[in-house]
mmCIF file of C-alpha atoms in Angstrom:
data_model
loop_
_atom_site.group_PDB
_atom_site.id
_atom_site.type_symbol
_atom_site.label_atom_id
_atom_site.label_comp_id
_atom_site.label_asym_id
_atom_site.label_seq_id
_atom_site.Cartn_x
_atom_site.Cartn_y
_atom_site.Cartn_z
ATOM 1 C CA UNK B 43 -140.587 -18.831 51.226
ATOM 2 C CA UNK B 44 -139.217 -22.100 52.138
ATOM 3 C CA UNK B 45 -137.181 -22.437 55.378
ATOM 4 C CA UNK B 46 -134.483 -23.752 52.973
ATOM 5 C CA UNK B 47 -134.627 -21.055 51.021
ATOM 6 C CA UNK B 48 -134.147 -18.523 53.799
ATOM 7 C CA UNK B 49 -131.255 -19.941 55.207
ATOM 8 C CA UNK B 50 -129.246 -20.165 52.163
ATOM 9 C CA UNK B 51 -130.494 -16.457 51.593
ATOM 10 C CA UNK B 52 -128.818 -15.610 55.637
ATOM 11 C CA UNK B 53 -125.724 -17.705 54.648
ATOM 12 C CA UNK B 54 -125.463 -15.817 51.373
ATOM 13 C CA UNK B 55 -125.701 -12.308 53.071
ATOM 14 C CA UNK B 56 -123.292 -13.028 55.828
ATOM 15 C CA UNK B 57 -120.323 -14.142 53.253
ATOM 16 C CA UNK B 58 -121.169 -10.434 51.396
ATOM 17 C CA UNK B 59 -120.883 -8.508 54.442
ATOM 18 C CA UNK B 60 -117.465 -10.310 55.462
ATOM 19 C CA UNK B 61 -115.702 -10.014 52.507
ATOM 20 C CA UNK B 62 -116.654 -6.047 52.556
ATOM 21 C CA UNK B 63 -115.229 -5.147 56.035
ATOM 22 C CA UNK B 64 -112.210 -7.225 55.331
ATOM 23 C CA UNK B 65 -111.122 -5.649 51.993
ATOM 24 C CA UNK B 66 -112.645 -2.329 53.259
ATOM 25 C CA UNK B 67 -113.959 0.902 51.187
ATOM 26 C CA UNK B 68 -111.586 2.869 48.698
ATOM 27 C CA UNK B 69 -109.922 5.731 50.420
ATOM 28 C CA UNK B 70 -107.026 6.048 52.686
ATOM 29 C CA UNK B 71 -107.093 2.453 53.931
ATOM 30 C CA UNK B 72 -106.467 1.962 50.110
ATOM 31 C CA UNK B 73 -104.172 3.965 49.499
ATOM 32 C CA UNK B 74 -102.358 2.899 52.694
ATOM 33 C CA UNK B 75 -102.625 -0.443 51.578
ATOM 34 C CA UNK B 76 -101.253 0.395 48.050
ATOM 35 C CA UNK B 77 -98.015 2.491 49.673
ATOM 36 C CA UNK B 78 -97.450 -1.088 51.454
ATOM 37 C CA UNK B 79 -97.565 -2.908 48.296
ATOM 38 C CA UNK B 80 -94.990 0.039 47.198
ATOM 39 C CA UNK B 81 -92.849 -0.438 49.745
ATOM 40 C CA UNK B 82 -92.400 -4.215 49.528
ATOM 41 C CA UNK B 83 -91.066 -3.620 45.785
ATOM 42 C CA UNK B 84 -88.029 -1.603 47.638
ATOM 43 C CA UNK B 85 -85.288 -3.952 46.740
ATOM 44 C CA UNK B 86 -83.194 -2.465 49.938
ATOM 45 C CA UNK B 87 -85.005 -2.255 52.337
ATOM 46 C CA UNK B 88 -86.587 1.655 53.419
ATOM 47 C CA UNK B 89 -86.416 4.795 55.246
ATOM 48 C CA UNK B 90 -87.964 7.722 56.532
ATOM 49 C CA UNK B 91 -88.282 11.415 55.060
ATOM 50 C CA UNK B 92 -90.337 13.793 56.077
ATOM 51 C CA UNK B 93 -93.502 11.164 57.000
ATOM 52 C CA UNK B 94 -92.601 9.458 53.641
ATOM 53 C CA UNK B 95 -91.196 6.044 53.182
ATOM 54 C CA UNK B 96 -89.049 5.873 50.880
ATOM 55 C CA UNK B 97 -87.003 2.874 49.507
ATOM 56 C CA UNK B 98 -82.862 2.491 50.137
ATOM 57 C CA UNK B 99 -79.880 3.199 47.887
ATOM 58 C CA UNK B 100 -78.005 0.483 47.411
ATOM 59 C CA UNK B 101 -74.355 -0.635 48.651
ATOM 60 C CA UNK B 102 -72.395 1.674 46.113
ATOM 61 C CA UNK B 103 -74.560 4.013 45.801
ATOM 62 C CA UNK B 104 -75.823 7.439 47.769
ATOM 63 C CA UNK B 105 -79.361 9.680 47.900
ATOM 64 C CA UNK B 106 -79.231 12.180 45.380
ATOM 65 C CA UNK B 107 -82.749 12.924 45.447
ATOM 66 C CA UNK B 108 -85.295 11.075 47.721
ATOM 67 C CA UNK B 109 -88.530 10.009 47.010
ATOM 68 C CA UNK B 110 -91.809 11.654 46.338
ATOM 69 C CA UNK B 111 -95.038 11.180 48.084
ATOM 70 C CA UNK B 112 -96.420 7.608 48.178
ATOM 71 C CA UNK B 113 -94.003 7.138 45.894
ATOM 72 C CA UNK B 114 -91.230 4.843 47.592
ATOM 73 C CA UNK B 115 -89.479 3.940 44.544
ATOM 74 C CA UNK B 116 -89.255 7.976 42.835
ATOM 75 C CA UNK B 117 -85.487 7.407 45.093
ATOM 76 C CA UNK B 118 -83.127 8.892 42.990
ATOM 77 C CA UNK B 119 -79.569 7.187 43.212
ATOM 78 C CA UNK B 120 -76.318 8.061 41.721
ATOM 79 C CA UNK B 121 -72.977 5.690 42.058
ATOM 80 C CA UNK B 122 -70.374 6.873 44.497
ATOM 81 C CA UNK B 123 -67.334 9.011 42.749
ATOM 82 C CA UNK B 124 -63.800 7.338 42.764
ATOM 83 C CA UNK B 125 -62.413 7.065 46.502
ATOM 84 C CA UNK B 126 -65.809 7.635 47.895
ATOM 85 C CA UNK B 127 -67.693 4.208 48.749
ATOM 86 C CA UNK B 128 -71.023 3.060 50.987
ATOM 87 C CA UNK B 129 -70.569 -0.253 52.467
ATOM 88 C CA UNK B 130 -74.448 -1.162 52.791
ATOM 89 C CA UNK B 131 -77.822 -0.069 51.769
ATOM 90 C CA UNK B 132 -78.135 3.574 52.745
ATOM 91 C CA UNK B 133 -80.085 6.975 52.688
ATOM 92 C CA UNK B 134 -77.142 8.837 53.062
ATOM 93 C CA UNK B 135 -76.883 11.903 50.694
ATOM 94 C CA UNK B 136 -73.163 11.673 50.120
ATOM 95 C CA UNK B 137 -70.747 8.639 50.083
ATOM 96 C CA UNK B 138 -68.034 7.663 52.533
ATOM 97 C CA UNK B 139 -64.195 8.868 51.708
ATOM 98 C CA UNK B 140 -62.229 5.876 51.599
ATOM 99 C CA UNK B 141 -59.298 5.533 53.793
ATOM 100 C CA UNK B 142 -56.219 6.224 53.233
ATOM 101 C CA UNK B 143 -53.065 3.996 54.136
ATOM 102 C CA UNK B 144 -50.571 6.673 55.232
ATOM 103 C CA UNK B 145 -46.636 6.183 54.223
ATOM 104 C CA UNK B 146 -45.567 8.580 57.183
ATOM 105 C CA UNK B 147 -47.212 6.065 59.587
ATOM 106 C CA UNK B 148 -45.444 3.262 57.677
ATOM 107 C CA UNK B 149 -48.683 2.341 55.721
ATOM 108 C CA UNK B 150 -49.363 0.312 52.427
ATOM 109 C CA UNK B 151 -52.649 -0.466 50.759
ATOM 110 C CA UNK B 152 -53.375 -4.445 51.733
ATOM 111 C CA UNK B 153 -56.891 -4.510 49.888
ATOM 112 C CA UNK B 154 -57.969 -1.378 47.561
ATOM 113 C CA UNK B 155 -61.022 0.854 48.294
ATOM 114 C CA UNK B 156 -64.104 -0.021 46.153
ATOM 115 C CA UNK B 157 -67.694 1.328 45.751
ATOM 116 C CA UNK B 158 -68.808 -0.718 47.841
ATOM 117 C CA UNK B 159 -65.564 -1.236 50.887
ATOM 118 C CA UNK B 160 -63.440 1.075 52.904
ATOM 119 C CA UNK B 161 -59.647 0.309 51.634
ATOM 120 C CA UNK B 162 -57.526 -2.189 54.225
ATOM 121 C CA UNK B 163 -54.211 -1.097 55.410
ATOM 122 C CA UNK B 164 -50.993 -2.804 56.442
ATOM 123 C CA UNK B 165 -47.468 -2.204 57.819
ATOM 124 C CA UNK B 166 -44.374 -1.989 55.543
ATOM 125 C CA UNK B 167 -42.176 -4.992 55.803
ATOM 126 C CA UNK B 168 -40.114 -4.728 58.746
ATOM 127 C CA UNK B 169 -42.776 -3.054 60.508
ATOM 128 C CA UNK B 170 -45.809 -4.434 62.548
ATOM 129 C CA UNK B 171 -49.494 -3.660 63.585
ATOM 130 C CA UNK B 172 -49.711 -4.032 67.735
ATOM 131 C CA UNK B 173 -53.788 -2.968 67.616
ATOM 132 C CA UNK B 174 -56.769 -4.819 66.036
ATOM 133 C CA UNK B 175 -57.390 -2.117 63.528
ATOM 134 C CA UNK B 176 -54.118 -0.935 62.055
ATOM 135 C CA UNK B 177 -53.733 2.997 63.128
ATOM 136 C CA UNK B 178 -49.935 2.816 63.846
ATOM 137 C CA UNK B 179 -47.035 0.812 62.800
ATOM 138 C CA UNK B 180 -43.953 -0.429 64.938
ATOM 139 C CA UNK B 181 -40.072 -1.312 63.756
ATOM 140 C CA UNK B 182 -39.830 -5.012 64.240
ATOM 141 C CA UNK B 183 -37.090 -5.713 67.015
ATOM 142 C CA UNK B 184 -33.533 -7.054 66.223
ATOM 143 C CA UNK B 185 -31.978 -9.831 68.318
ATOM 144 C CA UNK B 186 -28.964 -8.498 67.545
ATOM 145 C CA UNK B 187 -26.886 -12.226 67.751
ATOM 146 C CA UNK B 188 -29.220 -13.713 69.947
ATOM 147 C CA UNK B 189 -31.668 -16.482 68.480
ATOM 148 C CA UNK B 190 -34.818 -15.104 66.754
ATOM 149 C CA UNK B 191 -37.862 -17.468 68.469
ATOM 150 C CA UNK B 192 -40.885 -16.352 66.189
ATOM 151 C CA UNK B 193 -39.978 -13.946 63.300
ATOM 152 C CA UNK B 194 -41.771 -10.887 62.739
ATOM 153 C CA UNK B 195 -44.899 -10.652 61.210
ATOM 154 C CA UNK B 196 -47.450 -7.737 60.103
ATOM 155 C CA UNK B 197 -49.146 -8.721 63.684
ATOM 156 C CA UNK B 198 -46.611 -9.714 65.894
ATOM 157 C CA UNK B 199 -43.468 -8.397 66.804
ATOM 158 C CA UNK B 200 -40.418 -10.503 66.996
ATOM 159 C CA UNK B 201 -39.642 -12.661 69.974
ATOM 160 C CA UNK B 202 -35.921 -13.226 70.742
ATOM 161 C CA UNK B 203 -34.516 -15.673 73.230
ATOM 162 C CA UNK B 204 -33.426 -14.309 76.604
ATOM 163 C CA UNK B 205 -30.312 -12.320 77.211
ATOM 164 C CA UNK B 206 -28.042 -13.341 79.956
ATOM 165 C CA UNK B 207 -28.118 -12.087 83.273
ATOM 166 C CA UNK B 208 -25.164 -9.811 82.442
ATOM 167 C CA UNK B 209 -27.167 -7.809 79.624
ATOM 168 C CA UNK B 210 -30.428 -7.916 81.887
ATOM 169 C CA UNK B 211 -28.350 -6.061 84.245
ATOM 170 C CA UNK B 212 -26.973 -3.679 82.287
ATOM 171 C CA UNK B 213 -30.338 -2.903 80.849
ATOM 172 C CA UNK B 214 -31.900 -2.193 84.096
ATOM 173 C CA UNK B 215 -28.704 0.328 84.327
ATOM 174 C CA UNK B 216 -29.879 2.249 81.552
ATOM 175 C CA UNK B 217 -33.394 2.266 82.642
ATOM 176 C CA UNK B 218 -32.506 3.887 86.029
ATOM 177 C CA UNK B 219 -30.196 6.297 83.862
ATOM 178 C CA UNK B 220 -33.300 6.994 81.533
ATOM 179 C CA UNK B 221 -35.659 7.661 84.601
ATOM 180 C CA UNK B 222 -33.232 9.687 86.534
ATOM 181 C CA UNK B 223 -33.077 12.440 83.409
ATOM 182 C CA UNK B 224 -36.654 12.157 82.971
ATOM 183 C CA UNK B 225 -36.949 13.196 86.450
ATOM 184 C CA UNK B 226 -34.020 15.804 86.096
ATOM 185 C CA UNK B 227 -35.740 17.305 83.329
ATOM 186 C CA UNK B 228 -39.371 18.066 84.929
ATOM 187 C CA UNK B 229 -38.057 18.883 88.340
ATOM 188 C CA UNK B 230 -35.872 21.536 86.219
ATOM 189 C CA UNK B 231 -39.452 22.394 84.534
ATOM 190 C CA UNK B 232 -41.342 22.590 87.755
ATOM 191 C CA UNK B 233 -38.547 25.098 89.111
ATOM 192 C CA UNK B 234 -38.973 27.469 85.716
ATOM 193 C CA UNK B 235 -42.414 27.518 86.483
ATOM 194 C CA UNK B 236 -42.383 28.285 90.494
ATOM 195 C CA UNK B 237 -39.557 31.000 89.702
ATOM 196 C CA UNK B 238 -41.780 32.145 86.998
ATOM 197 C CA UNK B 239 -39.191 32.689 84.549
ATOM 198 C CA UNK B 240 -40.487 30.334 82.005
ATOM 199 C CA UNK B 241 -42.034 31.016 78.674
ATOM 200 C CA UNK B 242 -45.434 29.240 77.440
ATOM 201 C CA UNK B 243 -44.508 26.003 76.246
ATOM 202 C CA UNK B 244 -43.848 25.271 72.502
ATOM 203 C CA UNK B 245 -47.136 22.996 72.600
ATOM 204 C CA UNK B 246 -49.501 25.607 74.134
ATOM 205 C CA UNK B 247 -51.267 27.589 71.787
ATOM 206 C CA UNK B 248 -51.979 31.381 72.622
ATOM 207 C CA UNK B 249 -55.004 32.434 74.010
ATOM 208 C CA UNK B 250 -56.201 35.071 71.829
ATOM 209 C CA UNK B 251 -59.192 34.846 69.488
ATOM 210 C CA UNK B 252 -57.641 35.544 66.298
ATOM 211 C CA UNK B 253 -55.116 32.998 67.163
ATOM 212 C CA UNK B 254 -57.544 30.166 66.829
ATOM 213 C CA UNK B 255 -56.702 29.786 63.345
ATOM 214 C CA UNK B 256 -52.951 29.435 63.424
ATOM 215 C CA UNK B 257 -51.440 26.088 62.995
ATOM 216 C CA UNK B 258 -48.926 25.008 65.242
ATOM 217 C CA UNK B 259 -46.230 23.378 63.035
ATOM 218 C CA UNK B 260 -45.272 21.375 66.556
ATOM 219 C CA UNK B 261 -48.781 19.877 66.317
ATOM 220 C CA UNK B 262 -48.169 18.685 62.766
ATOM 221 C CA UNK B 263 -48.334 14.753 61.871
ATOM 222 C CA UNK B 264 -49.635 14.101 65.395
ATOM 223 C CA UNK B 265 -50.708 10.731 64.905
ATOM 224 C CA UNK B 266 -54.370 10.860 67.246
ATOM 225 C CA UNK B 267 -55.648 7.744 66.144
ATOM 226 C CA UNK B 268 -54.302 5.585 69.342
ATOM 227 C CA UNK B 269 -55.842 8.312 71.486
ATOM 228 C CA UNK B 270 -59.407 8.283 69.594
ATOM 229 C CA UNK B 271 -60.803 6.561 72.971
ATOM 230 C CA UNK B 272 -58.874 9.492 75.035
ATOM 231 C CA UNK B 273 -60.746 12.222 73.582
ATOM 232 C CA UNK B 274 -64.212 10.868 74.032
ATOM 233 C CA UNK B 275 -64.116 10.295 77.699
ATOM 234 C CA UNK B 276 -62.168 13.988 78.110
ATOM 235 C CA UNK B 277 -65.527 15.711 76.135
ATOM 236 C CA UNK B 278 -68.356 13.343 75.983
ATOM 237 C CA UNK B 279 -71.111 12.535 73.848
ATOM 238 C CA UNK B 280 -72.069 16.226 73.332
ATOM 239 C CA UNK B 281 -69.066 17.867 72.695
ATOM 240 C CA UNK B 282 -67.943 14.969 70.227
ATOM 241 C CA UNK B 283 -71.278 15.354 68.060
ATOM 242 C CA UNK B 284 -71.495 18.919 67.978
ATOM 243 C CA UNK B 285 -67.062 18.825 66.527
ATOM 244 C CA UNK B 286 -68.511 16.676 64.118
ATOM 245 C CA UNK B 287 -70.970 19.009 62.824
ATOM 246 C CA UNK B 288 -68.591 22.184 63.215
ATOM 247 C CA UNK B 289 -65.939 19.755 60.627
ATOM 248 C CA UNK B 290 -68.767 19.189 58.153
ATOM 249 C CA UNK B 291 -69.808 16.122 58.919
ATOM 250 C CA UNK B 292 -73.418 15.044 57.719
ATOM 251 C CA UNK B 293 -76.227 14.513 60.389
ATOM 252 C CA UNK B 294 -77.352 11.186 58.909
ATOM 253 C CA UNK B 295 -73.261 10.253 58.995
ATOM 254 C CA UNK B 296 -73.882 11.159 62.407
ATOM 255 C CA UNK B 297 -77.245 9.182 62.683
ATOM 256 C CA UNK B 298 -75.641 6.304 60.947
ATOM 257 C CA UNK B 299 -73.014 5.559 63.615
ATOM 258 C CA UNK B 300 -75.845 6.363 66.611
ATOM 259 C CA UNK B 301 -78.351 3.546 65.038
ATOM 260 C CA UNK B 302 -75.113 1.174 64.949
ATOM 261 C CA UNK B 303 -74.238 1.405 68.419
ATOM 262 C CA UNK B 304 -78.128 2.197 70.249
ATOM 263 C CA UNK B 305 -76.930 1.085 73.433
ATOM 264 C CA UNK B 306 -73.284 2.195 73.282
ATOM 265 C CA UNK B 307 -72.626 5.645 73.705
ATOM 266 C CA UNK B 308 -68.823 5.469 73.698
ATOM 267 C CA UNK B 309 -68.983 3.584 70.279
ATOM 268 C CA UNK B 310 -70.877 6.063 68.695
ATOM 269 C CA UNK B 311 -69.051 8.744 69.613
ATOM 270 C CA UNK B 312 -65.674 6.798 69.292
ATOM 271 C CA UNK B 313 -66.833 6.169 65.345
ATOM 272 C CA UNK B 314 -67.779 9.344 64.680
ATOM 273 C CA UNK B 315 -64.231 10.728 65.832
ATOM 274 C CA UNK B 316 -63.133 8.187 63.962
ATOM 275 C CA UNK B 317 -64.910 9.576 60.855
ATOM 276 C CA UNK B 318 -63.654 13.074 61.572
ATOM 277 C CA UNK B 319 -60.466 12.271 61.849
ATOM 278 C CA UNK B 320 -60.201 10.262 58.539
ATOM 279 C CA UNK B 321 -61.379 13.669 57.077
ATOM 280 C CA UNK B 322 -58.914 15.776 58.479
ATOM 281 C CA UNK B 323 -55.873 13.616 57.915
ATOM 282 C CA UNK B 324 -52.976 12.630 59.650
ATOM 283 C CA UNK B 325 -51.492 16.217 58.933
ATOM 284 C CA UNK B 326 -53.791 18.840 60.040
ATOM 285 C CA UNK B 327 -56.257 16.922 62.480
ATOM 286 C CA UNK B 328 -54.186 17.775 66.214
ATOM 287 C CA UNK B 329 -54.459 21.561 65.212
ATOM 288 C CA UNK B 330 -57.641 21.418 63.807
ATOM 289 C CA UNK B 331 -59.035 19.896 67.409
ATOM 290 C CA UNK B 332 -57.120 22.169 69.296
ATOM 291 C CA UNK B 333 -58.398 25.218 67.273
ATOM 292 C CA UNK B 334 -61.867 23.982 67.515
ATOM 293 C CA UNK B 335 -62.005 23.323 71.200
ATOM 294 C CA UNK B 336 -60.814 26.624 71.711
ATOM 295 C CA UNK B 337 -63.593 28.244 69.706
ATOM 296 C CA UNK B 338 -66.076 26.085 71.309
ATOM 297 C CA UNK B 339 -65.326 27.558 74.650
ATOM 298 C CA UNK B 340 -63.472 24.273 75.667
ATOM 299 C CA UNK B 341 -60.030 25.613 77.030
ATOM 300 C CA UNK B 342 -59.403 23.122 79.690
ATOM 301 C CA UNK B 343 -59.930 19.977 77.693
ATOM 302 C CA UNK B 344 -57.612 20.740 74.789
ATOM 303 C CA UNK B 345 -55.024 22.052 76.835
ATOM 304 C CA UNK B 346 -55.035 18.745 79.254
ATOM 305 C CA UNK B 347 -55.192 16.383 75.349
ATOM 306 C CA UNK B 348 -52.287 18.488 74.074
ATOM 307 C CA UNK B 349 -50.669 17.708 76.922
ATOM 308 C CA UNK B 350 -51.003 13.499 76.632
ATOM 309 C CA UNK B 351 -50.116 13.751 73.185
ATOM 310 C CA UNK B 352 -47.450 15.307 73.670
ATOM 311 C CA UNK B 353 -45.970 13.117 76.794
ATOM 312 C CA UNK B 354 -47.233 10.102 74.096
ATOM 313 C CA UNK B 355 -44.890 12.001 71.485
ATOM 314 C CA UNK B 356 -41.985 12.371 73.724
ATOM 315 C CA UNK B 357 -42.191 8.720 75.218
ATOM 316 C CA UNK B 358 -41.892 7.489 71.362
ATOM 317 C CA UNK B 359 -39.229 9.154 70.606
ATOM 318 C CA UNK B 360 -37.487 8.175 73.695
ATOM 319 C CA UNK B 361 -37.832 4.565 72.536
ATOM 320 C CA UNK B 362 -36.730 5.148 69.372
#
């Protein structure tokens, strides 16, 4: 044999053995390599069940039945029901409610709910938003004679030129009056309650067990959403997941909000109130916390929360 020939032979051989380690023996490294190939055809990107990968649902549209084995696209997807939406690719196994713009809080829809985006609220005319997201609606001001500087708007109250000195003093009067029966009023309360001759208060719910379940009809239409940040610094991360779960709430819901926020606990926790509270509604949500606190061994905190909404209930009305 030539010396030609034997190189060319060497050279030959050397191509035959690197092209076999590279695209490697049938098997698992095939079949790995085939679940890859799977999961790039997943329009929407993927998750994980139970070791599998299986491919999203998308924006619209919930889990009804996930995947099979090496079988990212077996997902099984169904379109979310009227009033229900998911705002991005998901593996969630139910949709979101959509929310709902609430007349008693002086609500009207601004841009409707669809499949695929929560429902926009705004403030009735004469009425105006003071927070970022609109939970609560304010009556615009009056100037009452006086010249209106910017008019009221759905974000901004109305700004009136400056009263005289004579009406600046006479305010200031009724503030003092204001703040003097204020201060009647709770040394009066702190006397009932040295003397011991007072009753529980109207806002206190009983003790008892079987109590837990009564609603309070003073804790009725207790607007909580300006006090969402309130309740997750009273009972923490822990307390605020497991009231989720107790309401219903799904754990990838729950998992959702977590992923959005990694490095924010406070978020999370202050979007999954937020989710729990959409659920209960404007109506039933202060008793339902209360109750639930109660049963969860968590006396202290809902008695201290009933007690700011209530001075935040009072203080409104005042100003009204």
């Amino acid at each position: 044999m030539s010396l030609y020939t034997a190189l060319l032979f060497l050279l030959v051989s050397e191509v035959l053995v690197t092209r076999a380690s590279r695209d490697g023996p049938p098997g698992a490294d095939g079949s790995r390599a085939g679940a890859r190939r799977k999961r790039q055809e997943c329009r929407y990107g993927d998750y994980n069940h139970k070791d599998n990968i299986c491919c999203s649902c998308p924006a619209g549209e919930y889990v009804e039945k996930h995947c099979t084995q090496n079988n990212p696209t077996s997902t099984k997807c169904l379109k979310c029901d009227e009033g229900f939406y998911t705002a991005s690719s998901n593996s969630l196994e139910s949709c979101e409610r959509c929310r709902s713009c609430n007349e008693n809080l002086l609500q009207e829809v601004e841009i409707n709910c669809t499949y695929t985006k929560n429902a926009e609220c705004k403030c009735m005319e004469g009425h105006y938003c003071a927070e970022h997201e609109c939970k609560s609606c304010l009556p615009c001001d009056k100037c009452d004679g006086r010249k209106i500087v910017q008019p009221c708007t759905n974000k901004s109250n109305t700004i009136c030129e400056r009263q005289d000195q004579r009406t600046d003093h006479s305010t200031a009067i009724a503030v003092a009056f204001a703040v003097l029966i204020i201060l009647i009023a709770l040394l009066s309360m702190a006397w009932c309650i040295w003397k011991k001759k007072c009753t529980r208060g109207p806002l206190q719910p009983p003790d008892e067990p079987d109590e837990y379940d009564k609603m309070n009809p003073l804790l009725r239409d207790i607007d909580l959403s300006p006090h969402l940040y309130t309740i997750v610094d009273e009972l923490g991360h822990k307390t605020v997941k497991e009231l989720a779960i107790r309401s219903g709430i799904a754990q990838a819901t729950i998992d959702m909000h977590v992923d959005s926020y990694p490095n924010n606990i406070r978020e999370q926790c202050y979007n999954i109130l937020k989710d729990w509270y959409e659920r209960q509604g404007l109506e039933n949500a202060c008793n339902v916390l209360n109750n639930e606190l109660r049963k969860m061994g968590q006396k202290t905190s809902a008695d201290k929360l009933i007690q700011t909404f209530s001075k935040h209930v009072n203080k409104n009305k005042e100003s009204a």
